PDB file of C-alpha atoms in Angstrom:
ATOM      1  CA  GLY O   1      28.888-113.855 -40.498  1.00  0.00           C
ATOM      2  CA  ALA O   2      29.055-110.146 -39.839  1.00  0.00           C
ATOM      3  CA  VAL O   3      26.531-108.875 -37.096  1.00  0.00           C
ATOM      4  CA  VAL O   4      24.746-105.573 -36.932  1.00  0.00           C
ATOM      5  CA  SER O   5      22.821-104.586 -33.890  1.00  0.00           C
ATOM      6  CA  GLN O   6      20.045-102.141 -33.069  1.00  0.00           C
ATOM      7  CA  HIS O   7      19.136-100.761 -29.837  1.00  0.00           C
ATOM      8  CA  PRO O   8      16.355-100.494 -28.702  1.00  0.00           C
ATOM      9  CA  SER O   9      14.594-103.406 -30.392  1.00  0.00           C
ATOM     10  CA  ARG O  10      11.241-101.649 -29.750  1.00  0.00           C
ATOM     11  CA  VAL O  11      10.197 -98.312 -28.295  1.00  0.00           C
ATOM     12  CA  ILE O  12       6.918 -96.728 -27.089  1.00  0.00           C
ATOM     13  CA  CYS O  13       6.951 -92.977 -26.681  1.00  0.00           C
ATOM     14  CA  LYS O  14       4.665 -90.083 -26.097  1.00  0.00           C
ATOM     15  CA  SER O  15       4.209 -87.500 -29.017  1.00  0.00           C
ATOM     16  CA  GLY O  16       6.657 -84.752 -28.858  1.00  0.00           C
ATOM     17  CA  THR O  17       9.448 -86.798 -27.356  1.00  0.00           C
ATOM     18  CA  SER O  18      12.718 -87.572 -29.107  1.00  0.00           C
ATOM     19  CA  VAL O  19      13.831 -91.134 -29.679  1.00  0.00           C
ATOM     20  CA  LYS O  20      17.399 -92.281 -30.447  1.00  0.00           C
ATOM     21  CA  ILE O  21      18.140 -95.491 -32.226  1.00  0.00           C
ATOM     22  CA  GLU O  22      21.607 -96.964 -32.290  1.00  0.00           C
ATOM     23  CA  CYS O  23      23.152 -99.105 -35.171  1.00  0.00           C
ATOM     24  CA  ARG O  24      26.247-100.896 -34.397  1.00  0.00           C
ATOM     25  CA  SER O  25      28.518-103.128 -36.626  1.00  0.00           C
ATOM     26  CA  LEU O  26      29.759-105.643 -34.058  1.00  0.00           C
ATOM     27  CA  ASP O  27      32.697-107.302 -35.878  1.00  0.00           C
ATOM     28  CA  PHE O  28      33.588-105.039 -38.745  1.00  0.00           C
ATOM     29  CA  GLN O  29      34.148-101.466 -39.613  1.00  0.00           C
ATOM     30  CA  ALA O  30      31.686 -99.566 -41.776  1.00  0.00           C
ATOM     31  CA  THR O  31      32.371 -96.168 -43.239  1.00  0.00           C
ATOM     32  CA  THR O  32      28.788 -96.292 -44.620  1.00  0.00           C
ATOM     33  CA  MET O  33      25.641 -97.165 -42.935  1.00  0.00           C
ATOM     34  CA  PHE O  34      22.109 -96.712 -44.334  1.00  0.00           C
ATOM     35  CA  TRP O  35      18.666 -96.003 -42.556  1.00  0.00           C
ATOM     36  CA  TYR O  36      15.549 -97.558 -44.029  1.00  0.00           C
ATOM     37  CA  ARG O  37      12.035 -97.055 -42.660  1.00  0.00           C
ATOM     38  CA  GLN O  38       9.280 -99.573 -43.343  1.00  0.00           C
ATOM     39  CA  PHE O  39       5.578 -99.079 -42.855  1.00  0.00           C
ATOM     40  CA  PRO O  40       3.130-101.951 -42.088  1.00  0.00           C
ATOM     41  CA  LYS O  41       2.781-104.271 -45.254  1.00  0.00           C
ATOM     42  CA  GLN O  42       5.157-102.039 -47.271  1.00  0.00           C
ATOM     43  CA  SER O  43       8.638-102.191 -48.437  1.00  0.00           C
ATOM     44  CA  LEU O  44      11.797-100.750 -47.055  1.00  0.00           C
ATOM     45  CA  MET O  45      12.313 -97.134 -47.942  1.00  0.00           C
ATOM     46  CA  LEU O  46      15.982 -95.628 -47.851  1.00  0.00           C
ATOM     47  CA  MET O  47      15.961 -92.533 -45.609  1.00  0.00           C
ATOM     48  CA  ALA O  48      19.371 -91.466 -45.505  1.00  0.00           C
ATOM     49  CA  THR O  49      23.148 -92.607 -46.223  1.00  0.00           C
ATOM     50  CA  SER O  50      25.258 -92.139 -43.113  1.00  0.00           C
ATOM     51  CA  ASN O  51      28.949 -91.549 -43.688  1.00  0.00           C
ATOM     52  CA  GLU O  52      31.552 -91.655 -40.806  1.00  0.00           C
ATOM     53  CA  GLY O  53      32.893 -88.270 -40.123  1.00  0.00           C
ATOM     54  CA  SER O  54      30.653 -86.316 -42.394  1.00  0.00           C
ATOM     55  CA  LYS O  55      27.058 -85.276 -42.770  1.00  0.00           C
ATOM     56  CA  ALA O  56      24.392 -87.890 -43.817  1.00  0.00           C
ATOM     57  CA  THR O  57      23.057 -87.647 -47.286  1.00  0.00           C
ATOM     58  CA  TYR O  58      18.957 -87.630 -47.034  1.00  0.00           C
ATOM     59  CA  GLU O  59      16.527 -88.984 -49.664  1.00  0.00           C
ATOM     60  CA  GLN O  60      14.090 -86.711 -51.061  1.00  0.00           C
ATOM     61  CA  GLY O  61      11.053 -85.978 -48.725  1.00  0.00           C
ATOM     62  CA  VAL O  62      12.948 -87.071 -45.594  1.00  0.00           C
ATOM     63  CA  GLU O  63      13.445 -84.043 -43.034  1.00  0.00           C
ATOM     64  CA  LYS O  64      16.886 -83.801 -42.095  1.00  0.00           C
ATOM     65  CA  ASP O  65      16.093 -81.758 -39.041  1.00  0.00           C
ATOM     66  CA  LYS O  66      13.533 -84.282 -37.898  1.00  0.00           C
ATOM     67  CA  PHE O  67      15.679 -87.366 -38.337  1.00  0.00           C
ATOM     68  CA  LEU O  68      19.074 -86.598 -37.027  1.00  0.00           C
ATOM     69  CA  ILE O  69      21.883 -88.836 -37.947  1.00  0.00           C
ATOM     70  CA  ASN O  70      25.186 -89.017 -36.318  1.00  0.00           C
ATOM     71  CA  HIS O  71      27.997 -91.594 -37.590  1.00  0.00           C
ATOM     72  CA  ALA O  72      30.566 -90.875 -35.054  1.00  0.00           C
ATOM     73  CA  SER O  73      32.717 -93.988 -35.473  1.00  0.00           C
ATOM     74  CA  LEU O  74      33.431 -96.705 -37.955  1.00  0.00           C
ATOM     75  CA  THR O  75      31.114 -98.970 -35.788  1.00  0.00           C
ATOM     76  CA  LEU O  76      28.221 -96.655 -34.637  1.00  0.00           C
ATOM     77  CA  SER O  77      25.588 -94.595 -36.332  1.00  0.00           C
ATOM     78  CA  THR O  78      22.674 -93.160 -34.575  1.00  0.00           C
ATOM     79  CA  LEU O  79      19.289 -91.986 -35.681  1.00  0.00           C
ATOM     80  CA  THR O  80      17.230 -89.548 -33.569  1.00  0.00           C
ATOM     81  CA  VAL O  81      13.746 -88.895 -34.445  1.00  0.00           C
ATOM     82  CA  THR O  82      13.003 -85.631 -32.830  1.00  0.00           C
ATOM     83  CA  SER O  83       9.591 -84.568 -31.575  1.00  0.00           C
ATOM     84  CA  ALA O  84       8.078 -87.783 -32.564  1.00  0.00           C
ATOM     85  CA  HIS O  85       4.433 -87.862 -33.811  1.00  0.00           C
ATOM     86  CA  PRO O  86       2.132 -90.987 -34.370  1.00  0.00           C
ATOM     87  CA  GLU O  87       2.752 -90.793 -38.114  1.00  0.00           C
ATOM     88  CA  ASP O  88       6.504 -91.573 -37.435  1.00  0.00           C
ATOM     89  CA  SER O  89       5.453 -94.883 -35.900  1.00  0.00           C
ATOM     90  CA  SER O  90       7.328 -97.362 -38.206  1.00  0.00           C
ATOM     91  CA  PHE O  91       9.968-100.155 -38.302  1.00  0.00           C
ATOM     92  CA  TYR O  92      13.546 -98.562 -38.644  1.00  0.00           C
ATOM     93  CA  ILE O  93      16.230-100.772 -40.028  1.00  0.00           C
ATOM     94  CA  CYS O  94      19.886 -99.977 -40.519  1.00  0.00           C
ATOM     95  CA  SER O  95      22.445-101.643 -42.684  1.00  0.00           C
ATOM     96  CA  ALA O  96      26.149-101.393 -42.677  1.00  0.00           C
ATOM     97  CA  ARG O  97      28.619-102.040 -45.535  1.00  0.00           C
ATOM     98  CA  ASP O  98      31.896-103.816 -44.591  1.00  0.00           C
ATOM     99  CA  LEU O  99      34.890-101.960 -45.618  1.00  0.00           C
ATOM    100  CA  THR O 100      36.771-104.976 -46.667  1.00  0.00           C
ATOM    101  CA  THR O 101      34.045-106.754 -48.467  1.00  0.00           C
ATOM    102  CA  LYS O 102      32.236-103.661 -50.063  1.00  0.00           C
ATOM    103  CA  GLU O 103      29.871-105.764 -51.966  1.00  0.00           C
ATOM    104  CA  THR O 104      27.882-106.847 -48.904  1.00  0.00           C
ATOM    105  CA  GLN O 105      25.455-105.041 -46.513  1.00  0.00           C
ATOM    106  CA  TYR O 106      24.531-106.326 -43.395  1.00  0.00           C
ATOM    107  CA  PHE O 107      21.115-105.320 -41.909  1.00  0.00           C
ATOM    108  CA  GLY O 108      20.250-104.766 -38.335  1.00  0.00           C
ATOM    109  CA  PRO O 109      17.112-106.603 -36.888  1.00  0.00           C
ATOM    110  CA  GLY O 110      15.258-103.311 -36.806  1.00  0.00           C
ATOM    111  CA  THR O 111      13.699-101.007 -34.291  1.00  0.00           C
ATOM    112  CA  ARG O 112       9.989-100.749 -33.851  1.00  0.00           C
ATOM    113  CA  LEU O 113       8.862 -97.445 -32.788  1.00  0.00           C
ATOM    114  CA  LEU O 114       5.254 -96.640 -31.557  1.00  0.00           C
ATOM    115  CA  VAL O 115       4.420 -93.066 -30.829  1.00  0.00           C
ATOM    116  CA  LEU O 116       1.378 -92.442 -28.886  1.00  0.00           C
TER     117      LEU O 116
ATOM    118  CA  SER R   1      12.989 -94.418 -54.115  1.00  0.00           C
ATOM    119  CA  GLN R   2      11.954 -97.827 -54.983  1.00  0.00           C
ATOM    120  CA  GLN R   3      13.237 -99.252 -58.194  1.00  0.00           C
ATOM    121  CA  GLY R   4      11.959-102.927 -58.029  1.00  0.00           C
ATOM    122  CA  GLU R   5       8.600-104.209 -58.916  1.00  0.00           C
ATOM    123  CA  GLU R   6       7.707-107.627 -57.600  1.00  0.00           C
ATOM    124  CA  ASP R   7       5.225-109.791 -59.174  1.00  0.00           C
ATOM    125  CA  PRO R   8       2.969-111.109 -57.875  1.00  0.00           C
ATOM    126  CA  GLN R   9       2.213-109.002 -54.887  1.00  0.00           C
ATOM    127  CA  ALA R  10       0.824-112.110 -53.044  1.00  0.00           C
ATOM    128  CA  LEU R  11       1.138-115.692 -53.687  1.00  0.00           C
ATOM    129  CA  SER R  12      -0.564-118.667 -51.935  1.00  0.00           C
ATOM    130  CA  ILE R  13       0.339-122.182 -52.665  1.00  0.00           C
ATOM    131  CA  GLN R  14       0.282-125.603 -51.090  1.00  0.00           C
ATOM    132  CA  GLU R  15       3.158-127.083 -49.419  1.00  0.00           C
ATOM    133  CA  GLY R  16       5.371-129.089 -51.643  1.00  0.00           C
ATOM    134  CA  GLU R  17       4.619-126.860 -54.759  1.00  0.00           C
ATOM    135  CA  ASN R  18       7.026-124.528 -56.273  1.00  0.00           C
ATOM    136  CA  ALA R  19       6.801-120.651 -55.857  1.00  0.00           C
ATOM    137  CA  THR R  20       8.056-118.306 -58.365  1.00  0.00           C
ATOM    138  CA  MET R  21       8.551-114.520 -57.915  1.00  0.00           C
ATOM    139  CA  ASN R  22       9.520-112.087 -60.266  1.00  0.00           C
ATOM    140  CA  CYS R  23      11.207-108.779 -59.900  1.00  0.00           C
ATOM    141  CA  SER R  24      11.799-105.938 -62.390  1.00  0.00           C
ATOM    142  CA  TYR R  25      13.956-102.946 -62.181  1.00  0.00           C
ATOM    143  CA  LYS R  26      14.750 -99.789 -64.083  1.00  0.00           C
ATOM    144  CA  THR R  27      18.391 -98.880 -64.126  1.00  0.00           C
ATOM    145  CA  SER R  28      21.769-100.731 -64.771  1.00  0.00           C
ATOM    146  CA  ILE R  29      22.787-102.623 -61.758  1.00  0.00           C
ATOM    147  CA  ASN R  30      25.895-104.181 -59.988  1.00  0.00           C
ATOM    148  CA  ASN R  31      24.055-106.839 -58.510  1.00  0.00           C
ATOM    149  CA  LEU R  32      20.642-107.990 -57.329  1.00  0.00           C
ATOM    150  CA  GLN R  33      19.786-109.543 -53.986  1.00  0.00           C
ATOM    151  CA  TRP R  34      16.806-111.343 -52.580  1.00  0.00           C
ATOM    152  CA  TYR R  35      15.826-111.190 -48.954  1.00  0.00           C
ATOM    153  CA  ARG R  36      13.206-112.872 -46.766  1.00  0.00           C
ATOM    154  CA  GLN R  37      11.371-111.099 -44.031  1.00  0.00           C
ATOM    155  CA  ASN R  38       9.036-112.883 -41.606  1.00  0.00           C
ATOM    156  CA  SER R  39       6.136-110.706 -40.264  1.00  0.00           C
ATOM    157  CA  GLY R  40       7.360-108.068 -37.965  1.00  0.00           C
ATOM    158  CA  ARG R  41      11.057-109.428 -38.037  1.00  0.00           C
ATOM    159  CA  GLY R  42      14.175-108.259 -39.738  1.00  0.00           C
ATOM    160  CA  LEU R  43      15.560-109.060 -43.073  1.00  0.00           C
ATOM    161  CA  VAL R  44      17.315-112.471 -43.962  1.00  0.00           C
ATOM    162  CA  HIS R  45      19.721-112.356 -46.816  1.00  0.00           C
ATOM    163  CA  LEU R  46      18.882-115.207 -49.301  1.00  0.00           C
ATOM    164  CA  ILE R  47      21.184-114.931 -52.353  1.00  0.00           C
ATOM    165  CA  LEU R  48      23.101-112.361 -54.186  1.00  0.00           C
ATOM    166  CA  ILE R  49      23.584-112.460 -58.122  1.00  0.00           C
ATOM    167  CA  ARG R  50      26.035-110.304 -59.867  1.00  0.00           C
ATOM    168  CA  SER R  51      25.232-108.411 -63.148  1.00  0.00           C
ATOM    169  CA  ASN R  52      27.436-110.794 -65.245  1.00  0.00           C
ATOM    170  CA  GLU R  53      25.713-113.867 -63.768  1.00  0.00           C
ATOM    171  CA  ARG R  54      22.574-115.397 -65.150  1.00  0.00           C
ATOM    172  CA  GLU R  55      21.727-118.036 -62.673  1.00  0.00           C
ATOM    173  CA  LYS R  56      22.485-119.019 -59.172  1.00  0.00           C
ATOM    174  CA  HIS R  57      21.493-121.856 -56.924  1.00  0.00           C
ATOM    175  CA  SER R  58      21.328-122.182 -53.231  1.00  0.00           C
ATOM    176  CA  GLY R  59      19.770-125.169 -51.602  1.00  0.00           C
ATOM    177  CA  ARG R  60      15.881-124.999 -52.627  1.00  0.00           C
ATOM    178  CA  LEU R  61      16.444-121.502 -54.154  1.00  0.00           C
ATOM    179  CA  ARG R  62      17.075-120.786 -57.810  1.00  0.00           C
ATOM    180  CA  VAL R  63      17.749-117.126 -58.847  1.00  0.00           C
ATOM    181  CA  THR R  64      17.908-116.019 -62.524  1.00  0.00           C
ATOM    182  CA  LEU R  65      18.837-112.609 -63.786  1.00  0.00           C
ATOM    183  CA  ASP R  66      18.257-111.264 -67.140  1.00  0.00           C
ATOM    184  CA  THR R  67      19.970-108.058 -67.434  1.00  0.00           C
ATOM    185  CA  SER R  68      18.601-107.208 -71.050  1.00  0.00           C
ATOM    186  CA  LYS R  69      15.141-107.390 -69.685  1.00  0.00           C
ATOM    187  CA  LYS R  70      16.040-105.950 -66.370  1.00  0.00           C
ATOM    188  CA  SER R  71      14.267-108.747 -64.514  1.00  0.00           C
ATOM    189  CA  SER R  72      15.073-111.435 -61.904  1.00  0.00           C
ATOM    190  CA  SER R  73      13.232-114.346 -60.759  1.00  0.00           C
ATOM    191  CA  LEU R  74      13.344-116.355 -57.461  1.00  0.00           C
ATOM    192  CA  LEU R  75      12.077-119.973 -57.501  1.00  0.00           C
ATOM    193  CA  ILE R  76      11.517-121.794 -54.222  1.00  0.00           C
ATOM    194  CA  THR R  77      11.163-125.542 -54.764  1.00  0.00           C
ATOM    195  CA  ALA R  78       9.428-127.857 -52.644  1.00  0.00           C
ATOM    196  CA  SER R  79       7.897-125.260 -50.662  1.00  0.00           C
ATOM    197  CA  ARG R  80       7.364-125.649 -46.792  1.00  0.00           C
ATOM    198  CA  ALA R  81       5.118-123.815 -44.403  1.00  0.00           C
ATOM    199  CA  ALA R  82       8.087-122.252 -42.787  1.00  0.00           C
ATOM    200  CA  ASP R  83       8.792-120.485 -46.169  1.00  0.00           C
ATOM    201  CA  THR R  84       5.732-118.235 -45.570  1.00  0.00           C
ATOM    202  CA  ALA R  85       7.137-114.748 -45.533  1.00  0.00           C
ATOM    203  CA  SER R  86       7.589-111.582 -47.638  1.00  0.00           C
ATOM    204  CA  TYR R  87      10.320-111.706 -50.180  1.00  0.00           C
ATOM    205  CA  PHE R  88      11.994-108.647 -51.506  1.00  0.00           C
ATOM    206  CA  CYS R  89      14.429-108.132 -54.344  1.00  0.00           C
ATOM    207  CA  ALA R  90      16.991-105.390 -53.942  1.00  0.00           C
ATOM    208  CA  THR R  91      19.269-103.853 -56.356  1.00  0.00           C
ATOM    209  CA  GLU R  92      22.723-102.193 -56.027  1.00  0.00           C
ATOM    210  CA  ARG R  93      23.841 -99.908 -58.657  1.00  0.00           C
ATOM    211  CA  SER R  94      27.494 -99.588 -57.902  1.00  0.00           C
ATOM    212  CA  GLY R  95      29.903-100.396 -55.110  1.00  0.00           C
ATOM    213  CA  ASN R  96      29.060 -97.756 -52.376  1.00  0.00           C
ATOM    214  CA  THR R  97      25.394 -97.160 -53.218  1.00  0.00           C
ATOM    215  CA  PRO R  98      22.424 -98.200 -50.938  1.00  0.00           C
ATOM    216  CA  LEU R  99      20.224-101.135 -51.764  1.00  0.00           C
ATOM    217  CA  VAL R 100      16.907-100.170 -53.272  1.00  0.00           C
ATOM    218  CA  PHE R 101      14.174-102.658 -52.554  1.00  0.00           C
ATOM    219  CA  GLY R 102      11.173-103.616 -54.570  1.00  0.00           C
ATOM    220  CA  LYS R 103       7.649-103.700 -53.062  1.00  0.00           C
ATOM    221  CA  GLY R 104       7.874-107.303 -52.162  1.00  0.00           C
ATOM    222  CA  THR R 105       5.814-110.522 -52.469  1.00  0.00           C
ATOM    223  CA  ARG R 106       3.975-112.102 -49.653  1.00  0.00           C
ATOM    224  CA  LEU R 107       4.129-115.846 -49.896  1.00  0.00           C
ATOM    225  CA  SER R 108       1.683-118.095 -47.952  1.00  0.00           C
ATOM    226  CA  VAL R 109       2.644-121.776 -47.883  1.00  0.00           C
ATOM    227  CA  ILE R 110      -0.527-123.713 -46.757  1.00  0.00           C
ATOM    228  CA  ALA R 111       0.296-127.061 -45.117  1.00  0.00           C
TER     229      ALA R 111
END
């Protein structure tokens, strides 16, 4: 099946630093990728929709200046958490929709962010 | 925003028993999907059921969908300790919309 990778798988950083998370579709092209956040023992909450070649669409309550999304190619979207704070510690998961089989989304393995 | 509500929030059963989890949603959908997530890990896609389907099977999994009641159920038969995980339903409204996840059910299967 289709594979989506995320890098890094986990990151620990100091408060105030910025962290970039990459989401790649390895064997298919994706015009649309989605970024989710999951706090411990909670469900996945959609943060934003990333569209190749255009600006991301953010969900209500998600600060676009804090969570920068760049979808520069059909196989790569990046999420940058700027000036990270301890409350940004979470599990970040991306998903990508295959251009050819639009019904199916494939999820990455997630990135665990811990901000000290 | 979350659309689905899972019921129950937590379920503990003995190995060999069946586990039933329910999901309700609020808007019209294109399809509904069930995922499993082991603690601290990524999502595993289990099954997708389209809005024009009423029941689907995959191995020990049986999913039903009632669009008139906006609800779905996931049945795991002959449960195993390895089935211990959180289970989420997720709905897709149309072709290019994101999946919206329910709150999930934490299933514990005791050996």
